[in-house]
């Protein structure tokens, strides 16, 4: 419970004390947009790293060398709020995450999210959802990576289970020819969700798979790209389950 209280206090203070920083970032952006983009990225990453340090989580990270130095579509399984912290804190390039629409209404947090190119997906409105995907496609064309969890929500099932991947997310790759980087995460729900509201010091595994280019796949795999990537992630989390026990 102590870790949970520390994280909440830090998060509230960060969101409040960073309000004047928005003005500084806005002014930087007027002079040099790229400098503002990367300074915002590093500020948010610093906050995430501090929270992860408070949790005491021990992360084994595999395959970061598989990420090419180009805009990509990150596709990951999703079991915890901490999936975002674990992966975003390691992004070297500008990367926008696709989040649920409800987060757009959280003061200060939503401002930071916009600064780092996050998009808000209205899952109940297909028309608005398509606009979000089109905006993500535009971001990739401008050199900004996108990360999405195509299960559509946090999976609360068995540890090694996956919800069906929604195909809409993969239009970002098919329309831009960017690489898909699978992100496979093990044991992240054990940090917080499995014993809410307590936060536990646990081992997690994050593995970045080899780039998948849709144009290089067999016709049948292109047709069912969501299932193809889901199978890659499923095989990886099955493989890495033993690392949690070590």
Coordinates of N, CA and C in Angstrom, one line a residue, residues 61-227:
X61 N 14.3 -6.9 -20.4 CA 13.9 -6.4 -21.8 C 14.8 -7.1 -22.8
X62 N 14.1 -7.6 -23.8 CA 14.7 -8.4 -24.8 C 14.4 -7.8 -26.2
X63 N 15.4 -7.8 -27.1 CA 15.1 -7.5 -28.5 C 15.0 -6.0 -28.9
X64 N 15.5 -5.1 -28.0 CA 15.4 -3.7 -28.4 C 16.1 -3.4 -29.7
X65 N 17.1 -4.2 -30.0 CA 17.9 -4.0 -31.2 C 17.1 -4.3 -32.5
X66 N 15.9 -4.9 -32.3 CA 15.0 -5.2 -33.4 C 14.3 -4.0 -33.9
X67 N 14.3 -2.9 -33.2 CA 13.5 -1.7 -33.5 C 14.4 -0.9 -34.5
X68 N 13.9 -0.7 -35.8 CA 14.7 0.1 -36.7 C 14.6 1.5 -36.4
X69 N 15.5 2.3 -36.9 CA 15.6 3.7 -36.7 C 14.7 4.4 -37.8
X70 N 13.4 4.2 -37.7 CA 12.4 4.7 -38.6 C 11.0 4.6 -37.9
X71 N 10.1 5.4 -38.4 CA 8.7 5.3 -37.7 C 8.1 3.9 -37.9
X72 N 7.6 3.3 -36.8 CA 7.0 2.0 -36.8 C 5.7 2.0 -36.2
X73 N 5.0 0.8 -36.3 CA 3.8 0.6 -35.6 C 4.1 -0.5 -34.5
X74 N 4.0 0.0 -33.2 CA 4.2 -1.0 -32.1 C 2.9 -1.6 -31.8
X75 N 2.8 -2.9 -31.7 CA 1.6 -3.7 -31.4 C 1.9 -4.5 -30.2
X76 N 1.2 -4.3 -29.1 CA 1.4 -5.1 -27.9 C 0.2 -5.7 -27.2
X77 N 0.4 -6.7 -26.4 CA -0.6 -7.2 -25.6 C -0.8 -6.3 -24.4
X78 N -2.0 -6.4 -23.8 CA -2.3 -5.3 -22.8 C -3.0 -5.9 -21.6
X79 N -2.3 -5.9 -20.4 CA -2.9 -6.4 -19.2 C -2.8 -5.4 -18.1
X80 N -2.1 -4.3 -18.2 CA -1.9 -3.5 -17.1 C -1.7 -2.0 -17.5
X81 N -2.1 -1.1 -16.6 CA -1.8 0.3 -16.8 C -0.3 0.5 -17.0
X82 N 0.5 -0.3 -16.4 CA 1.9 -0.2 -16.4 C 2.6 -0.6 -17.7
X83 N 1.8 -1.2 -18.6 CA 2.3 -1.6 -19.9 C 2.8 -0.3 -20.6
X84 N 2.0 0.8 -20.5 CA 2.4 2.1 -21.1 C 3.7 2.6 -20.5
X85 N 3.8 2.6 -19.2 CA 5.0 3.1 -18.6 C 6.2 2.3 -19.0
X86 N 6.1 1.0 -19.0 CA 7.2 0.1 -19.3 C 7.7 0.3 -20.7
X87 N 6.8 0.6 -21.6 CA 7.2 0.7 -23.0 C 7.5 2.1 -23.4
X88 N 6.7 3.1 -23.0 CA 7.0 4.4 -23.4 C 8.3 5.0 -22.8
X89 N 8.6 4.6 -21.6 CA 9.8 5.1 -21.0 C 11.1 4.6 -21.8
X90 N 11.0 3.7 -22.8 CA 12.1 3.2 -23.5 C 12.1 3.7 -25.0
X91 N 11.1 4.5 -25.3 CA 11.1 5.0 -26.7 C 12.2 5.9 -27.0
X92 N 12.9 5.7 -28.1 CA 14.0 6.5 -28.5 C 13.5 7.6 -29.5
X93 N 12.5 7.3 -30.3 CA 11.9 8.2 -31.3 C 10.6 8.7 -30.7
X94 N 10.1 9.8 -31.4 CA 8.8 10.3 -31.0 C 7.8 9.2 -31.3
X95 N 6.9 8.9 -30.3 CA 6.0 7.8 -30.4 C 4.6 8.3 -29.8
X96 N 3.6 8.2 -30.5 CA 2.3 8.5 -30.0 C 1.5 7.2 -29.7
X97 N 0.9 7.2 -28.5 CA 0.1 6.0 -28.1 C -1.4 6.3 -28.4
X98 N -2.1 5.3 -28.8 CA -3.6 5.5 -29.0 C -4.2 5.0 -27.7
X99 N -4.9 6.0 -27.1 CA -5.6 5.8 -25.8 C -7.1 5.9 -25.9
X100 N -7.8 5.4 -24.9 CA -9.2 5.5 -24.9 C -9.7 6.9 -24.7
X101 N -10.8 7.3 -25.3 CA -11.3 8.6 -25.4 C -11.5 9.2 -24.0
X102 N -11.8 8.4 -23.0 CA -12.1 9.0 -21.7 C -10.9 9.7 -21.1
X103 N -9.7 9.4 -21.5 CA -8.5 10.0 -21.0 C -8.3 11.4 -21.5
X104 N -9.0 11.8 -22.5 CA -8.9 13.1 -23.0 C -9.5 14.2 -22.1
X105 N -10.2 13.7 -21.1 CA -10.9 14.7 -20.1 C -10.1 14.8 -18.8
X106 N -9.0 14.2 -18.7 CA -8.2 14.3 -17.5 C -7.3 15.5 -17.6
X107 N -7.5 16.6 -16.8 CA -6.7 17.8 -16.8 C -5.2 17.5 -16.7
X108 N -4.4 18.3 -17.4 CA -3.0 18.2 -17.3 C -2.4 17.0 -18.0
X109 N -2.9 15.8 -17.6 CA -2.5 14.6 -18.3 C -2.8 14.6 -19.7
X110 N -4.0 15.0 -20.1 CA -4.3 15.0 -21.5 C -3.5 16.0 -22.3
X111 N -3.1 17.1 -21.7 CA -2.2 18.1 -22.3 C -0.9 17.5 -22.6
X112 N -0.3 16.8 -21.7 CA 1.0 16.1 -21.9 C 0.8 15.1 -23.0
X113 N -0.3 14.4 -23.0 CA -0.5 13.3 -24.0 C -0.5 13.9 -25.4
X114 N -1.2 15.1 -25.6 CA -1.2 15.7 -26.9 C 0.2 16.2 -27.3
X115 N 0.9 16.7 -26.3 CA 2.3 17.2 -26.6 C 3.2 16.0 -27.2
X116 N 2.9 14.8 -26.8 CA 3.7 13.7 -27.2 C 3.0 12.8 -28.3
X117 N 2.0 13.5 -28.9 CA 1.3 12.9 -30.1 C 0.4 11.7 -29.8
X118 N -0.1 11.6 -28.6 CA -1.0 10.6 -28.3 C -2.4 10.9 -28.9
X119 N -3.1 9.9 -29.3 CA -4.4 10.1 -29.9 C -5.5 9.4 -29.0
X120 N -6.7 9.9 -29.1 CA -7.8 9.4 -28.3 C -8.8 8.7 -29.1
X121 N -9.0 7.5 -28.9 CA -9.9 6.6 -29.7 C -11.3 6.5 -29.1
X122 N -12.3 6.9 -29.8 CA -13.7 6.7 -29.4 C -14.2 5.3 -29.9
X123 N -14.1 4.3 -29.0 CA -14.4 3.0 -29.4 C -15.9 2.8 -29.7
X124 N -16.8 3.7 -29.3 CA -18.2 3.5 -29.5 C -18.7 4.2 -30.7
X125 N -17.8 5.0 -31.4 CA -18.1 5.7 -32.6 C -17.2 5.3 -33.8
X126 N -17.6 4.4 -34.6 CA -16.8 4.0 -35.7 C -16.2 5.1 -36.6
X127 N -17.1 6.1 -36.9 CA -16.7 7.2 -37.7 C -15.5 8.0 -37.1
X128 N -15.6 8.3 -35.8 CA -14.6 9.0 -35.1 C -13.3 8.1 -34.9
X129 N -13.6 6.8 -34.8 CA -12.5 5.9 -34.7 C -11.6 5.9 -36.0
X130 N -12.3 5.9 -37.1 CA -11.6 6.0 -38.4 C -10.8 7.3 -38.5
X131 N -11.3 8.4 -38.0 CA -10.5 9.6 -38.0 C -9.3 9.5 -37.2
X132 N -9.3 8.8 -36.1 CA -8.2 8.6 -35.3 C -7.1 7.8 -36.0
X133 N -7.6 6.7 -36.7 CA -6.6 5.9 -37.4 C -6.0 6.7 -38.6
X134 N -6.8 7.5 -39.3 CA -6.2 8.3 -40.3 C -5.2 9.3 -39.8
X135 N -5.5 9.9 -38.6 CA -4.5 10.8 -38.0 C -3.2 10.0 -37.7
X136 N -3.4 8.8 -37.2 CA -2.2 8.0 -36.9 C -1.4 7.7 -38.1
X137 N -2.0 7.4 -39.2 CA -1.4 7.2 -40.5 C -0.6 8.4 -40.9
X138 N -1.2 9.6 -40.7 CA -0.5 10.9 -41.0 C 0.7 11.1 -40.2
X139 N 0.6 10.7 -38.9 CA 1.8 10.8 -38.0 C 2.9 10.0 -38.5
X140 N 2.6 8.7 -38.8 CA 3.7 7.8 -39.3 C 4.4 8.4 -40.5
X141 N 3.6 8.9 -41.4 CA 4.2 9.5 -42.6 C 5.1 10.7 -42.3
X142 N 4.8 11.3 -41.2 CA 5.6 12.5 -40.7 C 6.8 12.1 -39.8
X143 N 7.0 10.7 -39.7 CA 8.1 10.3 -38.9 C 7.9 9.9 -37.5
X144 N 6.6 9.9 -37.1 CA 6.3 9.6 -35.7 C 5.7 8.2 -35.5
X145 N 6.3 7.4 -34.7 CA 5.9 6.0 -34.5 C 4.5 6.0 -33.7
X146 N 3.8 5.0 -33.8 CA 2.5 4.8 -33.1 C 2.5 3.5 -32.4
X147 N 2.0 3.5 -31.2 CA 1.8 2.3 -30.4 C 0.3 2.1 -30.1
X148 N -0.2 0.9 -30.3 CA -1.6 0.6 -30.1 C -1.7 -0.8 -29.5
X149 N -2.6 -1.0 -28.6 CA -2.9 -2.3 -28.0 C -4.2 -2.8 -28.7
X150 N -4.1 -3.7 -29.7 CA -5.3 -4.0 -30.5 C -6.3 -5.0 -29.9
X151 N -6.0 -5.4 -28.6 CA -7.1 -6.1 -27.9 C -8.2 -5.2 -27.6
X152 N -8.0 -3.9 -27.6 CA -9.0 -2.9 -27.4 C -9.3 -2.5 -26.0
X153 N -8.8 -3.3 -25.0 CA -9.0 -3.0 -23.6 C -8.0 -3.9 -22.8
X154 N -7.9 -3.6 -21.6 CA -7.0 -4.5 -20.8 C -7.6 -5.9 -20.6
X155 N -6.8 -6.8 -20.9 CA -7.2 -8.2 -20.8 C -7.2 -8.7 -19.4
X156 N -8.3 -9.1 -18.8 CA -8.4 -9.5 -17.4 C -8.5 -11.0 -17.3
X157 N -8.2 -11.7 -18.4 CA -8.2 -13.2 -18.4 C -7.0 -13.8 -17.8
X158 N -6.8 -15.1 -18.1 CA -5.6 -15.8 -17.7 C -4.3 -15.1 -18.2
X159 N -3.2 -15.3 -17.4 CA -2.0 -14.6 -17.7 C -1.5 -14.8 -19.1
X160 N -1.6 -16.0 -19.7 CA -1.0 -16.2 -21.0 C -2.1 -16.1 -22.1
X161 N -3.2 -15.6 -21.8 CA -4.3 -15.5 -22.8 C -4.2 -14.1 -23.5
X162 N -4.8 -14.1 -24.7 CA -5.0 -12.8 -25.4 C -6.4 -12.7 -25.9
X163 N -6.9 -11.5 -25.9 CA -8.2 -11.2 -26.5 C -7.9 -11.1 -28.0
X164 N -9.0 -11.3 -28.9 CA -8.8 -11.2 -30.3 C -8.3 -9.8 -30.7
X165 N -7.3 -9.7 -31.6 CA -6.8 -8.4 -32.1 C -7.8 -7.8 -33.1
X166 N -8.0 -6.5 -32.9 CA -8.9 -5.8 -33.9 C -8.1 -5.4 -35.1
X167 N -8.6 -5.7 -36.3 CA -7.8 -5.4 -37.5 C -7.6 -4.0 -37.8
X168 N -8.5 -3.1 -37.3 CA -8.4 -1.7 -37.7 C -7.1 -1.1 -37.4
X169 N -6.4 -1.5 -36.3 CA -5.1 -0.9 -36.0 C -4.1 -1.2 -37.0
X170 N -4.2 -2.2 -37.8 CA -3.2 -2.6 -38.7 C -3.2 -1.8 -40.0
X171 N -4.3 -1.1 -40.2 CA -4.4 -0.2 -41.4 C -3.2 0.8 -41.3
X172 N -2.8 1.2 -40.1 CA -1.7 2.1 -40.0 C -0.4 1.6 -40.7
X173 N -0.2 0.3 -40.6 CA 1.0 -0.3 -41.3 C 0.7 -0.5 -42.8
X174 N -0.5 -1.0 -43.1 CA -0.8 -1.3 -44.5 C -0.8 0.0 -45.4
X175 N -1.2 1.1 -44.8 CA -1.3 2.3 -45.6 C 0.0 3.1 -45.6
X176 N 1.0 2.8 -44.8 CA 2.2 3.5 -44.7 C 3.4 2.6 -45.1
X177 N 3.2 1.3 -45.1 CA 4.3 0.4 -45.4 C 5.4 0.4 -44.3
X178 N 5.0 0.9 -43.1 CA 5.9 0.9 -42.0 C 6.0 -0.5 -41.4
X179 N 7.1 -0.7 -40.6 CA 7.3 -2.0 -39.9 C 6.3 -2.1 -38.7
X180 N 5.9 -3.3 -38.5 CA 5.1 -3.6 -37.3 C 6.1 -4.3 -36.3
X181 N 6.2 -3.7 -35.1 CA 7.1 -4.3 -34.1 C 6.2 -4.9 -33.0
X182 N 6.2 -6.2 -32.9 CA 5.4 -6.8 -31.8 C 6.0 -6.6 -30.4
X183 N 5.2 -6.2 -29.5 CA 5.7 -6.1 -28.1 C 5.0 -7.1 -27.2
X184 N 5.7 -8.1 -26.7 CA 5.1 -9.1 -25.9 C 5.5 -8.9 -24.4
X185 N 4.5 -8.8 -23.5 CA 4.7 -8.5 -22.1 C 4.2 -9.6 -21.2
X186 N 5.0 -10.0 -20.3 CA 4.6 -11.0 -19.3 C 4.6 -10.5 -17.9
X187 N 3.5 -10.8 -17.2 CA 3.4 -10.6 -15.7 C 3.2 -9.2 -15.3
X188 N 2.8 -8.3 -16.3 CA 2.6 -6.9 -15.9 C 1.4 -6.6 -15.0
X189 N 0.4 -7.5 -15.1 CA -0.8 -7.3 -14.2 C -0.4 -7.6 -12.8
X190 N 0.7 -8.3 -12.5 CA 1.1 -8.6 -11.2 C 1.6 -7.4 -10.4
X191 N 1.9 -6.4 -11.2 CA 2.4 -5.1 -10.5 C 1.3 -4.5 -9.7
X192 N 0.1 -4.4 -10.3 CA -0.9 -3.6 -9.7 C -2.3 -4.3 -9.7
X193 N -2.8 -4.6 -10.9 CA -4.2 -5.1 -11.1 C -4.5 -6.3 -10.4
X194 N -3.6 -7.2 -10.2 CA -3.9 -8.5 -9.6 C -4.2 -8.4 -8.1
X195 N -3.8 -7.3 -7.4 CA -4.0 -7.1 -6.0 C -4.4 -5.7 -5.7
X196 N -5.1 -5.0 -6.6 CA -5.5 -3.7 -6.4 C -6.1 -3.4 -5.0
X197 N -5.6 -2.3 -4.3 CA -4.8 -1.2 -4.8 C -3.3 -1.3 -4.4
X198 N -2.9 -2.5 -4.0 CA -1.5 -2.6 -3.7 C -0.6 -2.8 -4.9
X199 N 0.6 -2.3 -4.8 CA 1.6 -2.4 -5.9 C 2.7 -3.3 -5.4
X200 N 3.0 -4.3 -6.1 CA 4.1 -5.3 -5.7 C 5.3 -5.2 -6.6
X201 N 6.4 -5.5 -5.9 CA 7.7 -5.5 -6.6 C 7.8 -6.9 -7.3
X202 N 7.7 -6.9 -8.6 CA 7.7 -8.2 -9.3 C 8.6 -8.1 -10.5
X203 N 8.8 -9.3 -11.1 CA 9.6 -9.4 -12.3 C 8.6 -9.4 -13.5
X204 N 9.0 -8.6 -14.5 CA 8.2 -8.6 -15.8 C 9.2 -8.8 -16.9
X205 N 8.6 -9.3 -18.1 CA 9.4 -9.5 -19.3 C 8.8 -8.7 -20.4
X206 N 9.6 -7.9 -21.1 CA 9.2 -7.1 -22.3 C 10.1 -7.6 -23.4
X207 N 9.5 -8.1 -24.5 CA 10.3 -8.5 -25.6 C 9.8 -7.8 -26.9
X208 N 10.7 -7.2 -27.6 CA 10.4 -6.6 -28.9 C 10.8 -7.5 -30.0
X209 N 9.8 -7.9 -30.8 CA 10.0 -8.9 -31.9 C 10.7 -8.3 -33.1
X210 N 11.0 -9.1 -34.0 CA 11.6 -8.6 -35.3 C 10.6 -7.9 -36.1
X211 N 11.0 -6.9 -36.9 CA 10.1 -6.1 -37.7 C 9.3 -7.0 -38.7
X212 N 8.0 -6.7 -38.8 CA 7.1 -7.4 -39.7 C 6.7 -6.4 -40.8
X213 N 7.0 -6.6 -42.0 CA 6.6 -5.7 -43.1 C 5.4 -6.5 -43.9
X214 N 4.3 -5.9 -43.9 CA 3.1 -6.5 -44.5 C 3.4 -6.9 -45.9
X215 N 4.1 -6.1 -46.7 CA 4.4 -6.4 -48.1 C 5.2 -7.6 -48.3
X216 N 5.9 -8.1 -47.3 CA 6.7 -9.3 -47.4 C 6.0 -10.6 -47.0
X217 N 4.8 -10.4 -46.5 CA 4.1 -11.6 -46.0 C 3.4 -12.4 -47.2
X218 N 3.1 -13.6 -46.9 CA 2.3 -14.4 -47.8 C 0.9 -13.8 -47.9
X219 N 0.2 -14.0 -49.1 CA -1.1 -13.4 -49.3 C -2.1 -13.7 -48.2
X220 N -2.1 -15.0 -47.7 CA -3.0 -15.4 -46.6 C -2.8 -14.6 -45.3
X221 N -1.5 -14.4 -45.0 CA -1.1 -13.7 -43.8 C -1.4 -12.2 -43.9
X222 N -1.3 -11.7 -45.1 CA -1.7 -10.3 -45.3 C -3.1 -10.1 -45.1
X223 N -3.9 -11.1 -45.5 CA -5.4 -11.0 -45.4 C -5.8 -11.0 -43.9
X224 N -5.0 -11.8 -43.1 CA -5.4 -11.9 -41.7 C -4.2 -11.5 -40.8
X225 N -3.8 -10.2 -41.1 CA -2.6 -9.7 -40.4 C -2.7 -9.6 -38.9
X226 N -4.0 -9.3 -38.4 CA -4.2 -9.3 -37.0 C -3.9 -10.6 -36.3
X227 N -4.4 -11.7 -36.9 CA -4.2 -13.0 -36.4 C -2.8 -13.4 -36.5

